[in-house]
XYZ file of C-alpha atoms in Angstrom:
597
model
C 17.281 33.109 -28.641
C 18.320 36.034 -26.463
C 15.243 38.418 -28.700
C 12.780 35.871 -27.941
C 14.264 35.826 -24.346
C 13.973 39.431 -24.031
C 10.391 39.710 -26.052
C 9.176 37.611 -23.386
C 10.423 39.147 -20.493
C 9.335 42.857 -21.877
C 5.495 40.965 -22.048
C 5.422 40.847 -18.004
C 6.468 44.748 -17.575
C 2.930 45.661 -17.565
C 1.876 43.505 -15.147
C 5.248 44.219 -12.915
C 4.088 47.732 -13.254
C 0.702 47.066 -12.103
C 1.946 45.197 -8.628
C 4.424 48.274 -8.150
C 1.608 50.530 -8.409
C -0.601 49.352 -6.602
C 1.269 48.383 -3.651
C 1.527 44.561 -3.692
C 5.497 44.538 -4.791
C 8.297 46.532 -4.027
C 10.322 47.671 -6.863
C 13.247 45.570 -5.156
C 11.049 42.490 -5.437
C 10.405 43.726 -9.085
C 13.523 43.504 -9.684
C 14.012 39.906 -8.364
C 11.367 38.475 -10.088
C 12.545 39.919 -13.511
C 16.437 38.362 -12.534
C 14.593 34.887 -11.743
C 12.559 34.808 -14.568
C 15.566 36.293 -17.403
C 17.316 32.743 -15.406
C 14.111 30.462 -15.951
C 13.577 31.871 -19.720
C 17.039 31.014 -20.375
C 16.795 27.618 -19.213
C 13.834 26.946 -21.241
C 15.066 28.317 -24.312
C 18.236 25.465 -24.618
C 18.133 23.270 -27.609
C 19.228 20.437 -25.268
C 15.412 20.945 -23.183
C 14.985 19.283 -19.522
C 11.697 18.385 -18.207
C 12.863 19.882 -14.177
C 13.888 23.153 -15.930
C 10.386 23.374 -17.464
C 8.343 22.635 -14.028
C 10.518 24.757 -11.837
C 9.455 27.498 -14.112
C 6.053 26.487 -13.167
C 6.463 26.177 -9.711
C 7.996 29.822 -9.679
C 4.972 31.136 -11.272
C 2.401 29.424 -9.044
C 4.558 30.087 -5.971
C 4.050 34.067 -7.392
C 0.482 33.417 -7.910
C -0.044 32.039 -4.409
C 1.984 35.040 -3.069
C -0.200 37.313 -4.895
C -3.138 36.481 -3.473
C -2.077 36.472 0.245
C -0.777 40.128 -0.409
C -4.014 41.108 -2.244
C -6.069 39.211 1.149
C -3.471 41.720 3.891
C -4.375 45.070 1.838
C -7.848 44.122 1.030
C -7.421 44.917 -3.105
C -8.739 43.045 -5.667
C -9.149 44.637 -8.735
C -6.777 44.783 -11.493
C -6.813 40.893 -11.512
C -7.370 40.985 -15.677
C -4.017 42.983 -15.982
C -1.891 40.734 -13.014
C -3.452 37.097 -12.424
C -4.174 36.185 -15.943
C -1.448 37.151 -17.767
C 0.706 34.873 -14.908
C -2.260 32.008 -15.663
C -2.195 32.158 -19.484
C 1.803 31.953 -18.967
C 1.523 28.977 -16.983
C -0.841 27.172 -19.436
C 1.804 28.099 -22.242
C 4.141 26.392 -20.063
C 2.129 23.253 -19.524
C 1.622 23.334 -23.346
C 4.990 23.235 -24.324
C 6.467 20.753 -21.461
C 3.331 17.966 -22.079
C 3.757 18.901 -25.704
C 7.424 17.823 -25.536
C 6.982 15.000 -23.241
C 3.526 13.186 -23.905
C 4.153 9.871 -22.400
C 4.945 11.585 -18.588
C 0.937 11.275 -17.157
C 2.070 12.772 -14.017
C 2.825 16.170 -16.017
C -1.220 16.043 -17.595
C -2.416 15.790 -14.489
C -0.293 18.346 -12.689
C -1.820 20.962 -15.254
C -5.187 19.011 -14.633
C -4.921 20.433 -10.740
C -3.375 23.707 -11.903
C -6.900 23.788 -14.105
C -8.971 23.068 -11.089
C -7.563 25.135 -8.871
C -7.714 28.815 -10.855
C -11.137 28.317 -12.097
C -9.759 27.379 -15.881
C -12.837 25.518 -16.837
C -12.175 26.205 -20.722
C -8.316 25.315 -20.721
C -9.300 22.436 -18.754
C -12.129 21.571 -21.176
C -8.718 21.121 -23.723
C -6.428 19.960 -21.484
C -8.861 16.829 -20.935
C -9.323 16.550 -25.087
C -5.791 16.732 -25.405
C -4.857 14.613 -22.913
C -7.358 11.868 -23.415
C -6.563 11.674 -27.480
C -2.775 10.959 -26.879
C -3.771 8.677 -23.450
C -6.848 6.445 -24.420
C -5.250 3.634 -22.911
C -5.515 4.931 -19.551
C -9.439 4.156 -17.969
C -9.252 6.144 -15.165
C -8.523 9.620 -17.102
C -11.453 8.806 -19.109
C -13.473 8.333 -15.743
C -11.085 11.854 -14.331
C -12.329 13.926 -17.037
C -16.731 12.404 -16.874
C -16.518 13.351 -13.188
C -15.502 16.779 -13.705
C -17.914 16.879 -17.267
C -20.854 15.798 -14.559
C -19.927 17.665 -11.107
C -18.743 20.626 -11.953
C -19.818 21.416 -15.368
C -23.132 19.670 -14.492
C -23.319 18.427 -17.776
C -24.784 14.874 -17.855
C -24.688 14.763 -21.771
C -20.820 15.895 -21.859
C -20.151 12.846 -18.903
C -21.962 10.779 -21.278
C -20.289 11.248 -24.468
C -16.352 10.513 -23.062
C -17.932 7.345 -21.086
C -19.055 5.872 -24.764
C -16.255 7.276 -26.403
C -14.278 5.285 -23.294
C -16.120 1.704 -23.764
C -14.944 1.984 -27.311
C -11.238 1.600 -26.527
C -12.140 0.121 -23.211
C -15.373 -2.118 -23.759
C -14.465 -4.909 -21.154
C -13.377 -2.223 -18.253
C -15.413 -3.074 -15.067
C -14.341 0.113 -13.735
C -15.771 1.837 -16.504
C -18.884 0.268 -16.558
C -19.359 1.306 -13.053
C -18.296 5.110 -12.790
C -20.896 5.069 -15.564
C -23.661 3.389 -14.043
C -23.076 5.461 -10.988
C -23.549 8.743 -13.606
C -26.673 7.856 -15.018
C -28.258 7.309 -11.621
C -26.798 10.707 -10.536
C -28.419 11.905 -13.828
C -31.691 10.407 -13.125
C -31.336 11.670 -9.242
C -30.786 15.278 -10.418
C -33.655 15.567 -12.909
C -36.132 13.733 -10.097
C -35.227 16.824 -7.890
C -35.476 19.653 -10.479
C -38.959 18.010 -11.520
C -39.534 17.783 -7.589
C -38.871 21.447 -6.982
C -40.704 22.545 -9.838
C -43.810 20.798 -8.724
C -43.294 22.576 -5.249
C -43.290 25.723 -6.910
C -46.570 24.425 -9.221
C -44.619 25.959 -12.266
C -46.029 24.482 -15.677
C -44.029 21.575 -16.991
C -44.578 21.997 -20.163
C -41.454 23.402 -21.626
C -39.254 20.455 -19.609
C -39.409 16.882 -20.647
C -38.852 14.760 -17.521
C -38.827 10.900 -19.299
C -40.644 8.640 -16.804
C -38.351 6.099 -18.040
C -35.198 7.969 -17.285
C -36.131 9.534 -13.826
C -36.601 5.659 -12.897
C -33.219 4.842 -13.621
C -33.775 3.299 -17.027
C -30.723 4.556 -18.746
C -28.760 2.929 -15.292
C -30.335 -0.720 -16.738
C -29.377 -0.217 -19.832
C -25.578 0.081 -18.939
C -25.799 -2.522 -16.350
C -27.473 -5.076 -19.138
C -24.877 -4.236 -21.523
C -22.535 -4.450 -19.489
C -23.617 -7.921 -17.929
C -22.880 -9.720 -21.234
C -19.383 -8.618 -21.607
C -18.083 -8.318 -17.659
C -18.566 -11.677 -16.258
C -18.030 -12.159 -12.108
C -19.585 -11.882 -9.320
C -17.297 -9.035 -8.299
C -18.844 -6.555 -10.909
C -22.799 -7.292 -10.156
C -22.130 -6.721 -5.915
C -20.237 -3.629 -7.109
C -22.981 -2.495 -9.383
C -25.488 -3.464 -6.796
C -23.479 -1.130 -3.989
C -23.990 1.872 -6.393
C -27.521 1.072 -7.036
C -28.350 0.780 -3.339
C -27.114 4.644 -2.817
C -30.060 5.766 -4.484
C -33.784 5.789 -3.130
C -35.455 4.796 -6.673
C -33.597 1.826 -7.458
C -35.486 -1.058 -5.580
C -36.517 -2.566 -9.078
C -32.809 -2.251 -10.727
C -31.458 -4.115 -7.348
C -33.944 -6.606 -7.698
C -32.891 -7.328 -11.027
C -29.236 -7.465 -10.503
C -29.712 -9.618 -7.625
C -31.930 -11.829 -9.377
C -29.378 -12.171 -12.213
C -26.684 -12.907 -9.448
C -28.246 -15.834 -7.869
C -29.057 -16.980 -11.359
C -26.171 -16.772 -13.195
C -23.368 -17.324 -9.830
C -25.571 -19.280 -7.608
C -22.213 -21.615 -6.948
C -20.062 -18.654 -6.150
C -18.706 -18.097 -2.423
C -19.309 -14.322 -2.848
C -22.583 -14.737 -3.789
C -23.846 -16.650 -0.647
C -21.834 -14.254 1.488
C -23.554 -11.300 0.399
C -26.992 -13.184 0.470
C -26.011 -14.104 4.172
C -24.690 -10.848 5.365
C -27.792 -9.053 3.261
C -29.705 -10.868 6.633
C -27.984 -8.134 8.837
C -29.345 -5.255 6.821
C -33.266 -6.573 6.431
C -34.104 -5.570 10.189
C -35.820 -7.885 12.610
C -38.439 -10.273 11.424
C -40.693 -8.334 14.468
C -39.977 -4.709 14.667
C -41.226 -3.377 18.010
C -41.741 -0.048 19.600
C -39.324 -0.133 22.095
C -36.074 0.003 21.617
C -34.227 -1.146 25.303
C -31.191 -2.385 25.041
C -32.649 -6.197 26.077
C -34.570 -5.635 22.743
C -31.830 -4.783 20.526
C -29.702 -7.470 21.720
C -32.497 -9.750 21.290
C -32.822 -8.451 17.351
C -29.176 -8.689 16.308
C -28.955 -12.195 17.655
C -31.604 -12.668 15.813
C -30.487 -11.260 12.507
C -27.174 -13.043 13.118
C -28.788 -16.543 13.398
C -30.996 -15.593 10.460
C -27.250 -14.942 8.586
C -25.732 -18.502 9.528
C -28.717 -19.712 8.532
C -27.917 -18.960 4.759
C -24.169 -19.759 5.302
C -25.297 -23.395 6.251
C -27.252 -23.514 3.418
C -24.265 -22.325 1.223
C -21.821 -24.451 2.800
C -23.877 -27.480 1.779
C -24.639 -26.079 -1.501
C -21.028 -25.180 -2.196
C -19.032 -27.539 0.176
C -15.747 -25.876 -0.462
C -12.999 -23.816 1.497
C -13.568 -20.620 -0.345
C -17.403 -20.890 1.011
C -16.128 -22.053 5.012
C -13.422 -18.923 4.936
C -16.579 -16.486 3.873
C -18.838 -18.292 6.807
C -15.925 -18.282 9.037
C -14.792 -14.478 8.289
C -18.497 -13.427 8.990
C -18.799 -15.085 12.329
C -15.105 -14.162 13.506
C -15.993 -10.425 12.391
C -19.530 -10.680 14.317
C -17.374 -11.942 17.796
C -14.489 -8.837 17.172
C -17.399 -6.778 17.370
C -18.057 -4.813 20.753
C -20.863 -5.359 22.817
C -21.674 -4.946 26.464
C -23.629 -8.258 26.269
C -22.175 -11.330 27.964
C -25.049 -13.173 26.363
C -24.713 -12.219 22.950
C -20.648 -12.228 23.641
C -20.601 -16.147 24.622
C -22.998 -16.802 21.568
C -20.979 -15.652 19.135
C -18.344 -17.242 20.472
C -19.508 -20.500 20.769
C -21.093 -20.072 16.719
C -17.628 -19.187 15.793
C -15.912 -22.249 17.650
C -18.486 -24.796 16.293
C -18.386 -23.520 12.547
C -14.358 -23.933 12.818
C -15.233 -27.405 14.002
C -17.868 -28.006 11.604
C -15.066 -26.651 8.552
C -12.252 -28.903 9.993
C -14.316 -32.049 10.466
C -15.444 -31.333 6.270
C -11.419 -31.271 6.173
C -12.394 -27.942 4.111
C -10.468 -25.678 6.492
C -8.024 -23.410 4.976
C -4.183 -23.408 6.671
C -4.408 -20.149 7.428
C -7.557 -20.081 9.798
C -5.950 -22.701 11.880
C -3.774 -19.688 13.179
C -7.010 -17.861 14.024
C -8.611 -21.035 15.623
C -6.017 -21.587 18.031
C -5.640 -17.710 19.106
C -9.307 -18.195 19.885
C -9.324 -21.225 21.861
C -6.115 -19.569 23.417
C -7.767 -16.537 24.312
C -10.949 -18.311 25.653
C -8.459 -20.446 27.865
C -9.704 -23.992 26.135
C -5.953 -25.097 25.814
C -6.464 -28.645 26.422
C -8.602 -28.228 22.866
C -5.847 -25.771 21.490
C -3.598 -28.765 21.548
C -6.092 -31.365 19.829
C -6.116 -28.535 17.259
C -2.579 -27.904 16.394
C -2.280 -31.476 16.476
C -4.582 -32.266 13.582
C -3.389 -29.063 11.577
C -0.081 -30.967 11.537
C -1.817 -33.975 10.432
C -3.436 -32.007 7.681
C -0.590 -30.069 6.861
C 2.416 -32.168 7.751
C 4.886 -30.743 4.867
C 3.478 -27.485 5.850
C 6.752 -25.386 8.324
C 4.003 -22.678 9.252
C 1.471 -25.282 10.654
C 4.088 -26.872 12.303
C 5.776 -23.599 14.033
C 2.098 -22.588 14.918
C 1.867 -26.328 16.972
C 5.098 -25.889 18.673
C 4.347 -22.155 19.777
C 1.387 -23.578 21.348
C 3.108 -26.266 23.352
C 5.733 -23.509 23.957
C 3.092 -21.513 25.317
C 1.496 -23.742 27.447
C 5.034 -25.385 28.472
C 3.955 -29.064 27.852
C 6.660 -31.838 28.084
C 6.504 -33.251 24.537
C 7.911 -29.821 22.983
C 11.288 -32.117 22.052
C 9.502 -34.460 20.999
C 7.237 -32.130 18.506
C 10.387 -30.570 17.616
C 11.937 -33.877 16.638
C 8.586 -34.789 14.795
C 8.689 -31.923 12.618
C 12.253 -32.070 11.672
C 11.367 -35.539 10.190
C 8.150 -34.459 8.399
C 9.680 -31.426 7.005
C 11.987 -31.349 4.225
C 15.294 -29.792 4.993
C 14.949 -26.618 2.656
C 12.860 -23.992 4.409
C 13.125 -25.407 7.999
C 14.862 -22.220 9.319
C 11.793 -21.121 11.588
C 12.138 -24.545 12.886
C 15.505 -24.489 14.234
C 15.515 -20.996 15.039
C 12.211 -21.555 17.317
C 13.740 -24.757 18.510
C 17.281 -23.401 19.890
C 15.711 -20.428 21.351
C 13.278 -22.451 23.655
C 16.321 -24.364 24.440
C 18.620 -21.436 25.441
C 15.758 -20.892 28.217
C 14.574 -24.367 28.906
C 17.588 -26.970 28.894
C 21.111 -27.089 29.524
C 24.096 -25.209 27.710
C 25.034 -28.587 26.516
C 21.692 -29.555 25.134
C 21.476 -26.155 23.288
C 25.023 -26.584 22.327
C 24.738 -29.910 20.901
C 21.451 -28.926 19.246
C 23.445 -25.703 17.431
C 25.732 -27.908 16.481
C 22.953 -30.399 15.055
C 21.270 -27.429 13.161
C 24.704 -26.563 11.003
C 23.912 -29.721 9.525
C 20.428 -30.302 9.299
C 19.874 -27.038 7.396
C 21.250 -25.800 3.665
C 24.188 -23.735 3.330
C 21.971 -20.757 2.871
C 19.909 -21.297 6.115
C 23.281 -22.518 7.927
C 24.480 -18.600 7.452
C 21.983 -17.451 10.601
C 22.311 -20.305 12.683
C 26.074 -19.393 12.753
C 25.081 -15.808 13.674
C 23.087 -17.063 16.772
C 25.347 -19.648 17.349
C 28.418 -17.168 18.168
C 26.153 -14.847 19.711
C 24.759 -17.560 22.625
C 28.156 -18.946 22.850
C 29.780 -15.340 23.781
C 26.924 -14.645 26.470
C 27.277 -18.366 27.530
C 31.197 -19.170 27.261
C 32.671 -16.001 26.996
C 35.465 -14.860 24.747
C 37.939 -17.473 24.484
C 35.150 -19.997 23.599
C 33.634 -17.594 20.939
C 36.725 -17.272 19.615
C 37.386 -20.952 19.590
C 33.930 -21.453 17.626
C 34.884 -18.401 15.163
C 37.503 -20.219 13.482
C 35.676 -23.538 13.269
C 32.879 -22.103 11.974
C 35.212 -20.239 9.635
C 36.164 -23.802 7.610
C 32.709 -24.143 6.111
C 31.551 -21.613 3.395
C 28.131 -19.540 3.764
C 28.865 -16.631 5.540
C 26.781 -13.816 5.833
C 28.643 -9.869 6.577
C 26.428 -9.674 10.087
C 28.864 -13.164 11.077
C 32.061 -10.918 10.491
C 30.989 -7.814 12.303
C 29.617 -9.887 15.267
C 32.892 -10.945 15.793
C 34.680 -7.890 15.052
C 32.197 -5.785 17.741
C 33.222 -9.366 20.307
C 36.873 -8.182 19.848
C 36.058 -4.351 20.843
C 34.078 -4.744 23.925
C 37.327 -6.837 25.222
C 39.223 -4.541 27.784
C 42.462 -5.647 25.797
C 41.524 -5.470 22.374
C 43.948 -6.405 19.816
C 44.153 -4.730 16.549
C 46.081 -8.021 15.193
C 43.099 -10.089 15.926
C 40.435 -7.307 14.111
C 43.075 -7.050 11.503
C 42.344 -11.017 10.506
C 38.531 -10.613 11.180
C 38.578 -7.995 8.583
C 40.553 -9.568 6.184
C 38.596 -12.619 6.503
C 35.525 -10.786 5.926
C 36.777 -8.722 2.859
C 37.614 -12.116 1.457
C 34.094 -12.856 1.485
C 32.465 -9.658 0.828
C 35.403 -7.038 -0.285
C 34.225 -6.516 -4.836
C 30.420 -5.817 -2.805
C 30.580 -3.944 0.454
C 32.205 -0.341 0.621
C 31.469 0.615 4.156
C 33.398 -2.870 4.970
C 36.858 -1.198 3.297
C 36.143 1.944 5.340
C 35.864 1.048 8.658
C 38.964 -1.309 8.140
C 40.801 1.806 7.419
C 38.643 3.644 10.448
C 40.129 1.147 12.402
C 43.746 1.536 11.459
C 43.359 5.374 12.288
C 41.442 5.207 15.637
C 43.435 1.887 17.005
C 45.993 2.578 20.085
C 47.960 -0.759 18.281
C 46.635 0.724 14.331
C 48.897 1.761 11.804
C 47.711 4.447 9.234
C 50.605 3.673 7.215
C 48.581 0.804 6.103
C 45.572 2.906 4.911
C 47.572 3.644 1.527
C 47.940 0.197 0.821
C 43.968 -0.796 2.078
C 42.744 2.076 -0.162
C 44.738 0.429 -3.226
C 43.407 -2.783 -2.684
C 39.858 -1.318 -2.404
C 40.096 0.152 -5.605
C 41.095 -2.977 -7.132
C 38.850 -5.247 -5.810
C 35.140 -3.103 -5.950
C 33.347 -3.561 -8.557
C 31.579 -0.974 -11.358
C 30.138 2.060 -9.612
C 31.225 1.172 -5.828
C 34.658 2.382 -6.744
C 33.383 5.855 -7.243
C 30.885 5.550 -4.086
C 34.263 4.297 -2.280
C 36.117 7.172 -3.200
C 33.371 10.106 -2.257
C 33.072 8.191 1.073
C 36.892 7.773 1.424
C 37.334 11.697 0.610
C 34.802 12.566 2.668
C 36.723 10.446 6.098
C 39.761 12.474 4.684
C 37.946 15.735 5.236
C 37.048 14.574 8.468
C 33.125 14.306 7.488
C 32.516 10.450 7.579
């Protein structure tokens, strides 16, 4: 090992030589590099091989590459880059060999040599790289679609892009992705020969020699991937994608009037279909184009356009009555009123459109949960509260085992501070099943704590214990002490501690609440923190390290503590942790020794 070490560290001297020479190292920094790299050959050379040892060893040399070239930029030399630079590059390749060699399966590693590749210039270890790469990964579409790109923009060679998508579809032949990146090619394909042939007619040079297919400058080879692709891709998703790509390119009109016919043939009852025929309106320009373009006038056209655009979604929702088809129509016209414009007119239209399609959705009882939210912000917002309230109402009718629709009613009764918020509350509570009613009860004691009396909230804390599950019970406990220390004070918090303490869930946050209670009294008593903590470790003491530490903190930084006890609270630590806390107890306990933690 040590000859092969030193063979390989005798194969930079000439190089090292060169940067001495002329002027771009010191022969101190020669020196370093030769120690770092006798360290980095050494690692590499183990039988037991690590992958970190192998791309530190890279990172050196590109770090010395990088360092390189700002030196050669300050002196203003660069020659001798055959002699310095490439000998470093062909290293790091041989690096990259051996490391993606040895472990195949880490992508991450292939692609780190990928950008290595593009960033020297390495077109022909790239070229191999890819090969290599792509053989051992097939399964992977997007390296296949990686190594086209590069094949196409910066080899420029269509046929080479061509050859690893077919070679893709192979392993791959249901891949929308594929299918696309592909498409896109051959219409970048056909775009580049229409130029050359373009150019060459500008310069009236003789054609003869160049074959420019008719067929294939019109996109041809694009419709034959799309077709193929068609029968094995079904969804609407893949023919707007396709049809997104096609509409990049200026010589396309007849492939997007194919794919468009073949998507309102094939998924005339699909939502997404309709939506893109309806927001297509928007793009197609006013039926009238005029001369002038005032600002009356282009308000006048996009109102315009927009009415054309609900006039499809009407169609569609009577076509395809369902909620997939009202959330497109409604997304559209809620987009349309988000948009700025410094017309009241056109403001207060598409208002009033978005309003009366939410109507139109909820009277087809085709309205989706979630747009009730977005309905009552609106009619919030446009100060129609007295309608806000019909409308939360009815989502609850809709929706009555539903806790969102129900929190979303109460915050609007909340909001407008109506008198029948106890009487929603109560209303839900009964509708609802207990399990997942937490939002409830939180919402419910927190208007309380600023609405009615401490009584009234008490007695509805109290209530809550009950109502909810054990699990849920755990935060109502939390706010529970916390209101009654701000509302009672300490004796009563301390009073409610150790009722509350009889009935198991606890959560940690319970303990400490009660332990930070005890500090902030002016005479704080280390016997009552002593049987908060105990009572919490009895809960949480085999799960929660930092809970043994500040127990001992405690015992040390106390005027009443005793750090005699510390021994005996670090024994019973060790005990009762389980699996790797003990060892993350004992760094963190050392560390408090050492006066760190």
């Amino acid at each position: 090992m040590a000859e092969r070490i030193e063979q390989r560290l005798e194969d930079r001297v000439p190089e090292l030589e060169q940067l001495e020479r002329v002027g771009l190292f010191t022969r101190k920094e020669i020196r370093a590099v030769l120690r770092k790299a006798s360290a980095l050959e050494y690692k590499i050379q183990r039988r037991a091989l690590r992958k970190q040892d192998f791309i530190n060893y890279i990172q050196y040399e590109v770090n010395l590459l990088e360092l390189i070239k700002k030196r050669r930029a300050r002196i203003g030399y660069p020659f001798k880059k055959d002699e310095i630079e490439h000998s470093i590059l062909h290293r790091v390749h041989s690096l990259f060999n051996r490391a993606t060699g040895k472990w195949k399966d880490d992508v991450q590693l292939w692609l780190s040599h990928v950008a290595f590749c593009k960033q020297w210039n390495a077109k022909h270890q790239l070229s191999k790289v890819f090969s290599t790469m792509l053989a051992i990964h097939s399964n992977k579409p997007a390296l296949w679609i990686m190594a086209a790109k590069w094949e196409m923009e910066t080899r420029l060679s269509s046929e080479s892009a061509r050859h690893l998508f077919l070679r893709a579809l192979r392993f791959h032949p249901e891949c929308p992705k594929l299918y696309q990146e592909y498409f896109r090619m051959e219409l970048m394909h056909a775009e580049k020969q229409r130029k050359e042939k373009k150019e060459f007619e500008q310069a009236k040079m003789d054609l003869g020699e160049f074959n420019y297919s008719e067929e294939i400058l019109n996109g041809e080879m694009a419709r034959i991937v799309y077709r193929d692709a068609s029968q094995k891709i079904k969804g609407v998703e893949f023919q707007l994608a396709v049809l997104s790509i096609a509409k990049l390119f200026d010589f396309t009109q007849d492939l997007q009037k194919e794919i468009l016919e073949s998507l309102q043939t094939r998924y005339a009852h699909d939502p997404l279909t309709w939506d893109y025929m309806a927001r297509r309106e928007l793009e197609l320009g006013s039926l009238q184009p005029t001369e002038h373009t005032t600002k009356q006038k282009k308000v006048s056209e996009m109102a315009q356009r927009e009415e054309r655009c609900c006039a499809v979604f009407d169609e569609a929702v009577r076509a395809v009555p369902t909620e997939d088809m009202w959330k497109c129509y409604i997304t559209f016209c809620l987009e349309r009123y988000n948009r700025k414009t410094n017309s009241e007119e056109l403001k207060q239209k598409r208002l009033e459109r978005t309003l009366n399609v939410f109507s139109k959705a909820h009277e087809s009882s085709l309205l989706p949960e979630a747009l009730y939210k977005q309905w009552l912000q609106l009619l919030l917002d446009s100060s129609l509260s007295e309608k806000a309230v019909e409308v939360a109402e009815a989502a609850t009718r809709h929706f009555s085992q539903s806790v969102e629709t129900w929190q979303m009613r109460l915050q609007v009764l909340i909001q407008l501070k109506r008198d029948d918020v106890t009487q929603c509350f109560e209303e839900a509570i009964k509708h609802v099943k207990s399990q997942g009613t937490l939002p409830l009860w939180t919402l419910w004691v927190e208007w309380s704590e600023s609405t009615n009396s401490k009584e009234d909230t008490e007695a509805l804390y109290q209530r809550s214990l009950h109502a909810t599950t054990p699990a849920e019970s755990v935060t109502m406990k939390e706010m529970y002490l916390d209101w009654t220390y701000r509302n009672g004070g300490y004796k009563k918090v301390k009073r409610l501690f150790t009722s509350l303490c009889e009935n198991r869930p606890f959560s940690l946050d319970f303990f400490r609440k009660m332990i930070q209670i005890e500090k902030e009294q002016e005479s704080c008593k280390m016997l009552h923190l002593r049987e908060y903590y105990e009572r919490a470790l009895r809960e949480f003491g085999s799960t929660n390290t930092d809970l043994w530490l500040d127990y001992i903190k405690e015992e040390l930084s106390h005027p009443k503590g005793k750090p005699e006890n510390c021994g005996s609270i670090h024994w019973r630590a060790m005990k009762m942790l389980q699996g790797d806390l003990v060892e993350d107890f004992v760094s963190k306990y050392t560390l408090l020794q050492a006066g760190h933690l």
